[in-house]
């Protein structure tokens, strides 16, 4: 991640392009093409999910606070 200067470079590697499923009579759902790097998409999904848990769940928030403020082996 340190090789990239801007967040848009990482998003481009993730390749979450939108594709609409449209015909003359039918308008389908918009889906993600998933053409990018699979492991990067999985990692970013886990990061987003964990950030949501820390923000919304009291137990996860307390655990995160403990790991980031403990004196020995602090989480960065």
PDB file of N, CA and C in Angstrom:
ATOM      1  N   UNK A   1       0.817  -1.199   0.000  1.00  0.00           N
ATOM      2  CA  UNK A   1       0.000   0.000   0.000  1.00  0.00           C
ATOM      3  C   UNK A   1       0.857   1.257   0.000  1.00  0.00           C
ATOM      4  N   UNK A   2       2.049   1.177   0.566  1.00  0.00           N
ATOM      5  CA  UNK A   2       2.894   2.366   0.638  1.00  0.00           C
ATOM      6  C   UNK A   2       3.459   2.750  -0.727  1.00  0.00           C
ATOM      7  N   UNK A   3       3.331   1.882  -1.718  1.00  0.00           N
ATOM      8  CA  UNK A   3       3.834   2.178  -3.056  1.00  0.00           C
ATOM      9  C   UNK A   3       2.955   3.190  -3.791  1.00  0.00           C
ATOM     10  N   UNK A   4       1.739   3.390  -3.323  1.00  0.00           N
ATOM     11  CA  UNK A   4       0.790   4.242  -4.022  1.00  0.00           C
ATOM     12  C   UNK A   4       0.679   5.591  -3.328  1.00  0.00           C
ATOM     13  N   UNK A   5       0.603   6.652  -4.123  1.00  0.00           N
ATOM     14  CA  UNK A   5       0.568   8.007  -3.601  1.00  0.00           C
ATOM     15  C   UNK A   5      -0.841   8.495  -3.317  1.00  0.00           C
ATOM     16  N   UNK A   6      -1.828   7.911  -3.965  1.00  0.00           N
ATOM     17  CA  UNK A   6      -3.188   8.433  -3.857  1.00  0.00           C
ATOM     18  C   UNK A   6      -4.184   7.288  -3.737  1.00  0.00           C
ATOM     19  N   UNK A   7      -5.273   7.545  -3.047  1.00  0.00           N
ATOM     20  CA  UNK A   7      -6.310   6.537  -2.844  1.00  0.00           C
ATOM     21  C   UNK A   7      -6.927   6.088  -4.166  1.00  0.00           C
ATOM     22  N   UNK A   8      -7.019   6.966  -5.140  1.00  0.00           N
ATOM     23  CA  UNK A   8      -7.621   6.602  -6.427  1.00  0.00           C
ATOM     24  C   UNK A   8      -6.811   5.523  -7.153  1.00  0.00           C
ATOM     25  N   UNK A   9      -5.504   5.456  -6.907  1.00  0.00           N
ATOM     26  CA  UNK A   9      -4.695   4.400  -7.502  1.00  0.00           C
ATOM     27  C   UNK A   9      -5.084   3.039  -6.938  1.00  0.00           C
ATOM     28  N   UNK A  10      -5.365   2.985  -5.668  1.00  0.00           N
ATOM     29  CA  UNK A  10      -5.782   1.725  -5.031  1.00  0.00           C
ATOM     30  C   UNK A  10      -7.177   1.344  -5.504  1.00  0.00           C
ATOM     31  N   UNK A  11      -8.060   2.324  -5.627  1.00  0.00           N
ATOM     32  CA  UNK A  11      -9.415   2.053  -6.108  1.00  0.00           C
ATOM     33  C   UNK A  11      -9.373   1.527  -7.542  1.00  0.00           C
ATOM     34  N   UNK A  12      -8.471   2.064  -8.356  1.00  0.00           N
ATOM     35  CA  UNK A  12      -8.340   1.584  -9.728  1.00  0.00           C
ATOM     36  C   UNK A  12      -7.895   0.120  -9.756  1.00  0.00           C
ATOM     37  N   UNK A  13      -6.988  -0.264  -8.854  1.00  0.00           N
ATOM     38  CA  UNK A  13      -6.568  -1.659  -8.769  1.00  0.00           C
ATOM     39  C   UNK A  13      -7.708  -2.565  -8.329  1.00  0.00           C
ATOM     40  N   UNK A  14      -8.583  -2.026  -7.489  1.00  0.00           N
ATOM     41  CA  UNK A  14      -9.719  -2.795  -7.006  1.00  0.00           C
ATOM     42  C   UNK A  14     -10.703  -3.080  -8.136  1.00  0.00           C
ATOM     43  N   UNK A  15     -10.805  -2.177  -9.100  1.00  0.00           N
ATOM     44  CA  UNK A  15     -11.615  -2.322 -10.318  1.00  0.00           C
ATOM     45  C   UNK A  15     -13.067  -2.645 -10.023  1.00  0.00           C
ATOM     46  N   UNK A  16     -13.708  -1.780  -9.287  1.00  0.00           N
ATOM     47  CA  UNK A  16     -15.130  -1.971  -9.011  1.00  0.00           C
ATOM     48  C   UNK A  16     -15.959  -1.156 -10.000  1.00  0.00           C
ATOM     49  N   UNK A  17     -15.896  -1.543 -11.258  1.00  0.00           N
ATOM     50  CA  UNK A  17     -16.658  -0.862 -12.291  1.00  0.00           C
ATOM     51  C   UNK A  17     -18.107  -1.316 -12.233  1.00  0.00           C
ATOM     52  N   UNK A  18     -19.025  -0.381 -12.486  1.00  0.00           N
ATOM     53  CA  UNK A  18     -20.444  -0.716 -12.480  1.00  0.00           C
ATOM     54  C   UNK A  18     -20.897  -1.094 -13.880  1.00  0.00           C
ATOM     55  N   UNK A  19     -21.790  -2.084 -13.948  1.00  0.00           N
ATOM     56  CA  UNK A  19     -22.328  -2.549 -15.226  1.00  0.00           C
ATOM     57  C   UNK A  19     -23.834  -2.667 -15.084  1.00  0.00           C
ATOM     58  N   UNK A  20     -24.555  -2.031 -16.004  1.00  0.00           N
ATOM     59  CA  UNK A  20     -26.011  -2.125 -15.985  1.00  0.00           C
ATOM     60  C   UNK A  20     -26.459  -3.232 -16.914  1.00  0.00           C
ATOM     61  N   UNK A  21     -27.435  -3.988 -16.480  1.00  0.00           N
ATOM     62  CA  UNK A  21     -28.022  -5.050 -17.282  1.00  0.00           C
ATOM     63  C   UNK A  21     -29.300  -4.492 -17.904  1.00  0.00           C
ATOM     64  N   UNK A  22     -29.204  -4.009 -19.147  1.00  0.00           N
ATOM     65  CA  UNK A  22     -30.328  -3.335 -19.793  1.00  0.00           C
ATOM     66  C   UNK A  22     -30.599  -3.962 -21.152  1.00  0.00           C
ATOM     67  N   UNK A  23     -31.868  -4.121 -21.448  1.00  0.00           N
ATOM     68  CA  UNK A  23     -32.301  -4.493 -22.791  1.00  0.00           C
ATOM     69  C   UNK A  23     -33.428  -3.543 -23.174  1.00  0.00           C
ATOM     70  N   UNK A  24     -34.061  -3.794 -24.293  1.00  0.00           N
ATOM     71  CA  UNK A  24     -35.125  -2.902 -24.763  1.00  0.00           C
ATOM     72  C   UNK A  24     -36.324  -2.925 -23.819  1.00  0.00           C
ATOM     73  N   UNK A  25     -36.710  -4.111 -23.340  1.00  0.00           N
ATOM     74  CA  UNK A  25     -37.905  -4.239 -22.510  1.00  0.00           C
ATOM     75  C   UNK A  25     -37.607  -4.365 -21.022  1.00  0.00           C
ATOM     76  N   UNK A  26     -36.370  -4.638 -20.683  1.00  0.00           N
ATOM     77  CA  UNK A  26     -36.040  -4.962 -19.290  1.00  0.00           C
ATOM     78  C   UNK A  26     -34.892  -4.091 -18.799  1.00  0.00           C
ATOM     79  N   UNK A  27     -35.047  -3.585 -17.600  1.00  0.00           N
ATOM     80  CA  UNK A  27     -33.948  -2.865 -16.955  1.00  0.00           C
ATOM     81  C   UNK A  27     -33.573  -3.632 -15.697  1.00  0.00           C
ATOM     82  N   UNK A  28     -32.418  -4.270 -15.733  1.00  0.00           N
ATOM     83  CA  UNK A  28     -31.973  -5.109 -14.630  1.00  0.00           C
ATOM     84  C   UNK A  28     -31.224  -4.315 -13.575  1.00  0.00           C
ATOM     85  N   UNK A  29     -30.647  -5.047 -12.651  1.00  0.00           N
ATOM     86  CA  UNK A  29     -29.901  -4.421 -11.557  1.00  0.00           C
ATOM     87  C   UNK A  29     -28.505  -4.018 -12.013  1.00  0.00           C
ATOM     88  N   UNK A  30     -27.974  -3.000 -11.383  1.00  0.00           N
ATOM     89  CA  UNK A  30     -26.606  -2.595 -11.621  1.00  0.00           C
ATOM     90  C   UNK A  30     -25.699  -3.465 -10.760  1.00  0.00           C
ATOM     91  N   UNK A  31     -24.683  -4.047 -11.374  1.00  0.00           N
ATOM     92  CA  UNK A  31     -23.790  -4.955 -10.669  1.00  0.00           C
ATOM     93  C   UNK A  31     -22.349  -4.482 -10.803  1.00  0.00           C
ATOM     94  N   UNK A  32     -21.494  -5.009  -9.939  1.00  0.00           N
ATOM     95  CA  UNK A  32     -20.069  -4.731  -9.988  1.00  0.00           C
ATOM     96  C   UNK A  32     -19.411  -5.753 -10.910  1.00  0.00           C
ATOM     97  N   UNK A  33     -18.507  -5.297 -11.781  1.00  0.00           N
ATOM     98  CA  UNK A  33     -17.895  -6.210 -12.745  1.00  0.00           C
ATOM     99  C   UNK A  33     -16.881  -7.152 -12.110  1.00  0.00           C
ATOM    100  N   UNK A  34     -16.254  -6.760 -11.004  1.00  0.00           N
ATOM    101  CA  UNK A  34     -15.281  -7.590 -10.284  1.00  0.00           C
ATOM    102  C   UNK A  34     -14.130  -8.023 -11.188  1.00  0.00           C
ATOM    103  N   UNK A  35     -13.579  -7.078 -11.941  1.00  0.00           N
ATOM    104  CA  UNK A  35     -12.486  -7.394 -12.848  1.00  0.00           C
ATOM    105  C   UNK A  35     -11.119  -7.165 -12.218  1.00  0.00           C
ATOM    106  N   UNK A  36     -11.063  -6.599 -11.051  1.00  0.00           N
ATOM    107  CA  UNK A  36      -9.790  -6.249 -10.427  1.00  0.00           C
ATOM    108  C   UNK A  36      -9.188  -7.391  -9.641  1.00  0.00           C
ATOM    109  N   UNK A  37      -8.325  -7.044  -8.724  1.00  0.00           N
ATOM    110  CA  UNK A  37      -7.624  -8.030  -7.913  1.00  0.00           C
ATOM    111  C   UNK A  37      -8.530  -8.537  -6.797  1.00  0.00           C
ATOM    112  N   UNK A  38      -8.741  -9.827  -6.800  1.00  0.00           N
ATOM    113  CA  UNK A  38      -9.683 -10.461  -5.880  1.00  0.00           C
ATOM    114  C   UNK A  38      -9.253 -10.306  -4.424  1.00  0.00           C
ATOM    115  N   UNK A  39      -7.974 -10.512  -4.134  1.00  0.00           N
ATOM    116  CA  UNK A  39      -7.492 -10.439  -2.755  1.00  0.00           C
ATOM    117  C   UNK A  39      -7.567  -9.009  -2.221  1.00  0.00           C
ATOM    118  N   UNK A  40      -7.326  -8.026  -3.078  1.00  0.00           N
ATOM    119  CA  UNK A  40      -7.427  -6.636  -2.654  1.00  0.00           C
ATOM    120  C   UNK A  40      -8.869  -6.275  -2.325  1.00  0.00           C
ATOM    121  N   UNK A  41      -9.815  -6.722  -3.164  1.00  0.00           N
ATOM    122  CA  UNK A  41     -11.238  -6.474  -2.879  1.00  0.00           C
ATOM    123  C   UNK A  41     -11.638  -7.114  -1.561  1.00  0.00           C
ATOM    124  N   UNK A  42     -11.172  -8.335  -1.302  1.00  0.00           N
ATOM    125  CA  UNK A  42     -11.509  -9.033  -0.062  1.00  0.00           C
ATOM    126  C   UNK A  42     -10.935  -8.305   1.143  1.00  0.00           C
ATOM    127  N   UNK A  43      -9.697  -7.841   1.034  1.00  0.00           N
ATOM    128  CA  UNK A  43      -9.064  -7.114   2.128  1.00  0.00           C
ATOM    129  C   UNK A  43      -9.801  -5.814   2.427  1.00  0.00           C
ATOM    130  N   UNK A  44     -10.126  -5.052   1.386  1.00  0.00           N
ATOM    131  CA  UNK A  44     -10.829  -3.784   1.602  1.00  0.00           C
ATOM    132  C   UNK A  44     -12.229  -4.011   2.162  1.00  0.00           C
ATOM    133  N   UNK A  45     -12.884  -5.102   1.760  1.00  0.00           N
ATOM    134  CA  UNK A  45     -14.196  -5.411   2.326  1.00  0.00           C
ATOM    135  C   UNK A  45     -14.077  -5.687   3.824  1.00  0.00           C
ATOM    136  N   UNK A  46     -13.049  -6.450   4.218  1.00  0.00           N
ATOM    137  CA  UNK A  46     -12.862  -6.752   5.644  1.00  0.00           C
ATOM    138  C   UNK A  46     -12.545  -5.501   6.437  1.00  0.00           C
ATOM    139  N   UNK A  47     -11.755  -4.613   5.860  1.00  0.00           N
ATOM    140  CA  UNK A  47     -11.432  -3.353   6.544  1.00  0.00           C
ATOM    141  C   UNK A  47     -12.693  -2.524   6.734  1.00  0.00           C
ATOM    142  N   UNK A  48     -13.495  -2.410   5.684  1.00  0.00           N
ATOM    143  CA  UNK A  48     -14.746  -1.638   5.787  1.00  0.00           C
ATOM    144  C   UNK A  48     -15.696  -2.249   6.818  1.00  0.00           C
ATOM    145  N   UNK A  49     -15.799  -3.587   6.815  1.00  0.00           N
ATOM    146  CA  UNK A  49     -16.691  -4.259   7.757  1.00  0.00           C
ATOM    147  C   UNK A  49     -16.217  -4.067   9.193  1.00  0.00           C
ATOM    148  N   UNK A  50     -14.919  -4.170   9.410  1.00  0.00           N
ATOM    149  CA  UNK A  50     -14.407  -4.002  10.771  1.00  0.00           C
ATOM    150  C   UNK A  50     -14.552  -2.558  11.242  1.00  0.00           C
ATOM    151  N   UNK A  51     -14.375  -1.594  10.347  1.00  0.00           N
ATOM    152  CA  UNK A  51     -14.576  -0.193  10.725  1.00  0.00           C
ATOM    153  C   UNK A  51     -16.035   0.061  11.110  1.00  0.00           C
ATOM    154  N   UNK A  52     -16.959  -0.565  10.390  1.00  0.00           N
ATOM    155  CA  UNK A  52     -18.374  -0.439  10.713  1.00  0.00           C
ATOM    156  C   UNK A  52     -18.663  -1.042  12.082  1.00  0.00           C
ATOM    157  N   UNK A  53     -18.093  -2.220  12.366  1.00  0.00           N
ATOM    158  CA  UNK A  53     -18.307  -2.865  13.662  1.00  0.00           C
ATOM    159  C   UNK A  53     -17.775  -2.017  14.813  1.00  0.00           C
ATOM    160  N   UNK A  54     -16.598  -1.447  14.623  1.00  0.00           N
ATOM    161  CA  UNK A  54     -16.019  -0.606  15.674  1.00  0.00           C
ATOM    162  C   UNK A  54     -16.886   0.625  15.902  1.00  0.00           C
ATOM    163  N   UNK A  55     -17.439   1.172  14.863  1.00  0.00           N
ATOM    164  CA  UNK A  55     -18.246   2.389  14.989  1.00  0.00           C
ATOM    165  C   UNK A  55     -19.617   2.117  15.620  1.00  0.00           C
ATOM    166  N   UNK A  56     -20.204   0.956  15.363  1.00  0.00           N
ATOM    167  CA  UNK A  56     -21.598   0.713  15.758  1.00  0.00           C
ATOM    168  C   UNK A  56     -21.780  -0.219  16.946  1.00  0.00           C
ATOM    169  N   UNK A  57     -20.817  -1.096  17.226  1.00  0.00           N
ATOM    170  CA  UNK A  57     -20.981  -2.116  18.254  1.00  0.00           C
ATOM    171  C   UNK A  57     -20.140  -1.756  19.483  1.00  0.00           C
ATOM    172  N   UNK A  58     -20.768  -1.711  20.651  1.00  0.00           N
ATOM    173  CA  UNK A  58     -20.069  -1.312  21.874  1.00  0.00           C
ATOM    174  C   UNK A  58     -18.961  -2.284  22.266  1.00  0.00           C
ATOM    175  N   UNK A  59     -19.187  -3.575  22.095  1.00  0.00           N
ATOM    176  CA  UNK A  59     -18.174  -4.568  22.467  1.00  0.00           C
ATOM    177  C   UNK A  59     -16.932  -4.442  21.577  1.00  0.00           C
ATOM    178  N   UNK A  60     -17.135  -4.304  20.279  1.00  0.00           N
ATOM    179  CA  UNK A  60     -16.004  -4.147  19.366  1.00  0.00           C
ATOM    180  C   UNK A  60     -15.291  -2.818  19.590  1.00  0.00           C
ATOM    181  N   UNK A  61     -16.060  -1.787  19.918  1.00  0.00           N
ATOM    182  CA  UNK A  61     -15.464  -0.483  20.186  1.00  0.00           C
ATOM    183  C   UNK A  61     -14.572  -0.540  21.427  1.00  0.00           C
ATOM    184  N   UNK A  62     -15.028  -1.225  22.465  1.00  0.00           N
ATOM    185  CA  UNK A  62     -14.238  -1.369  23.686  1.00  0.00           C
ATOM    186  C   UNK A  62     -12.970  -2.184  23.425  1.00  0.00           C
ATOM    187  N   UNK A  63     -13.085  -3.253  22.662  1.00  0.00           N
ATOM    188  CA  UNK A  63     -11.924  -4.083  22.328  1.00  0.00           C
ATOM    189  C   UNK A  63     -10.911  -3.284  21.505  1.00  0.00           C
ATOM    190  N   UNK A  64     -11.379  -2.519  20.538  1.00  0.00           N
ATOM    191  CA  UNK A  64     -10.497  -1.690  19.717  1.00  0.00           C
ATOM    192  C   UNK A  64      -9.795  -0.631  20.573  1.00  0.00           C
ATOM    193  N   UNK A  65     -10.544  -0.026  21.460  1.00  0.00           N
ATOM    194  CA  UNK A  65      -9.960   0.983  22.352  1.00  0.00           C
ATOM    195  C   UNK A  65      -8.875   0.359  23.230  1.00  0.00           C
ATOM    196  N   UNK A  66      -9.125  -0.836  23.717  1.00  0.00           N
ATOM    197  CA  UNK A  66      -8.129  -1.533  24.537  1.00  0.00           C
ATOM    198  C   UNK A  66      -6.850  -1.780  23.735  1.00  0.00           C
ATOM    199  N   UNK A  67      -6.986  -2.317  22.522  1.00  0.00           N
ATOM    200  CA  UNK A  67      -5.808  -2.649  21.721  1.00  0.00           C
ATOM    201  C   UNK A  67      -5.028  -1.415  21.275  1.00  0.00           C
ATOM    202  N   UNK A  68      -5.703  -0.299  21.081  1.00  0.00           N
ATOM    203  CA  UNK A  68      -4.997   0.901  20.624  1.00  0.00           C
ATOM    204  C   UNK A  68      -4.415   1.722  21.761  1.00  0.00           C
ATOM    205  N   UNK A  69      -4.826   1.483  22.994  1.00  0.00           N
ATOM    206  CA  UNK A  69      -4.325   2.287  24.110  1.00  0.00           C
ATOM    207  C   UNK A  69      -3.510   1.496  25.121  1.00  0.00           C
ATOM    208  N   UNK A  70      -3.355   0.191  24.960  1.00  0.00           N
ATOM    209  CA  UNK A  70      -2.576  -0.585  25.940  1.00  0.00           C
ATOM    210  C   UNK A  70      -1.106  -0.175  25.873  1.00  0.00           C
ATOM    211  N   UNK A  71      -0.431  -0.233  27.000  1.00  0.00           N
ATOM    212  CA  UNK A  71       0.972   0.251  27.034  1.00  0.00           C
ATOM    213  C   UNK A  71       1.949  -0.666  26.285  1.00  0.00           C
ATOM    214  N   UNK A  72       1.755  -1.975  26.334  1.00  0.00           N
ATOM    215  CA  UNK A  72       2.666  -2.903  25.667  1.00  0.00           C
ATOM    216  C   UNK A  72       2.068  -3.403  24.366  1.00  0.00           C
ATOM    217  N   UNK A  73       2.856  -3.372  23.299  1.00  0.00           N
ATOM    218  CA  UNK A  73       2.433  -3.891  22.002  1.00  0.00           C
ATOM    219  C   UNK A  73       1.147  -3.219  21.499  1.00  0.00           C
ATOM    220  N   UNK A  74       1.153  -1.904  21.452  1.00  0.00           N
ATOM    221  CA  UNK A  74      -0.017  -1.114  21.032  1.00  0.00           C
ATOM    222  C   UNK A  74      -0.313  -1.309  19.547  1.00  0.00           C
ATOM    223  N   UNK A  75      -1.575  -1.454  19.217  1.00  0.00           N
ATOM    224  CA  UNK A  75      -2.022  -1.573  17.826  1.00  0.00           C
ATOM    225  C   UNK A  75      -1.943  -0.209  17.158  1.00  0.00           C
ATOM    226  N   UNK A  76      -1.331  -0.160  15.990  1.00  0.00           N
ATOM    227  CA  UNK A  76      -1.168   1.120  15.274  1.00  0.00           C
ATOM    228  C   UNK A  76      -2.244   1.305  14.249  1.00  0.00           C
TER     229      UNK A  76
END
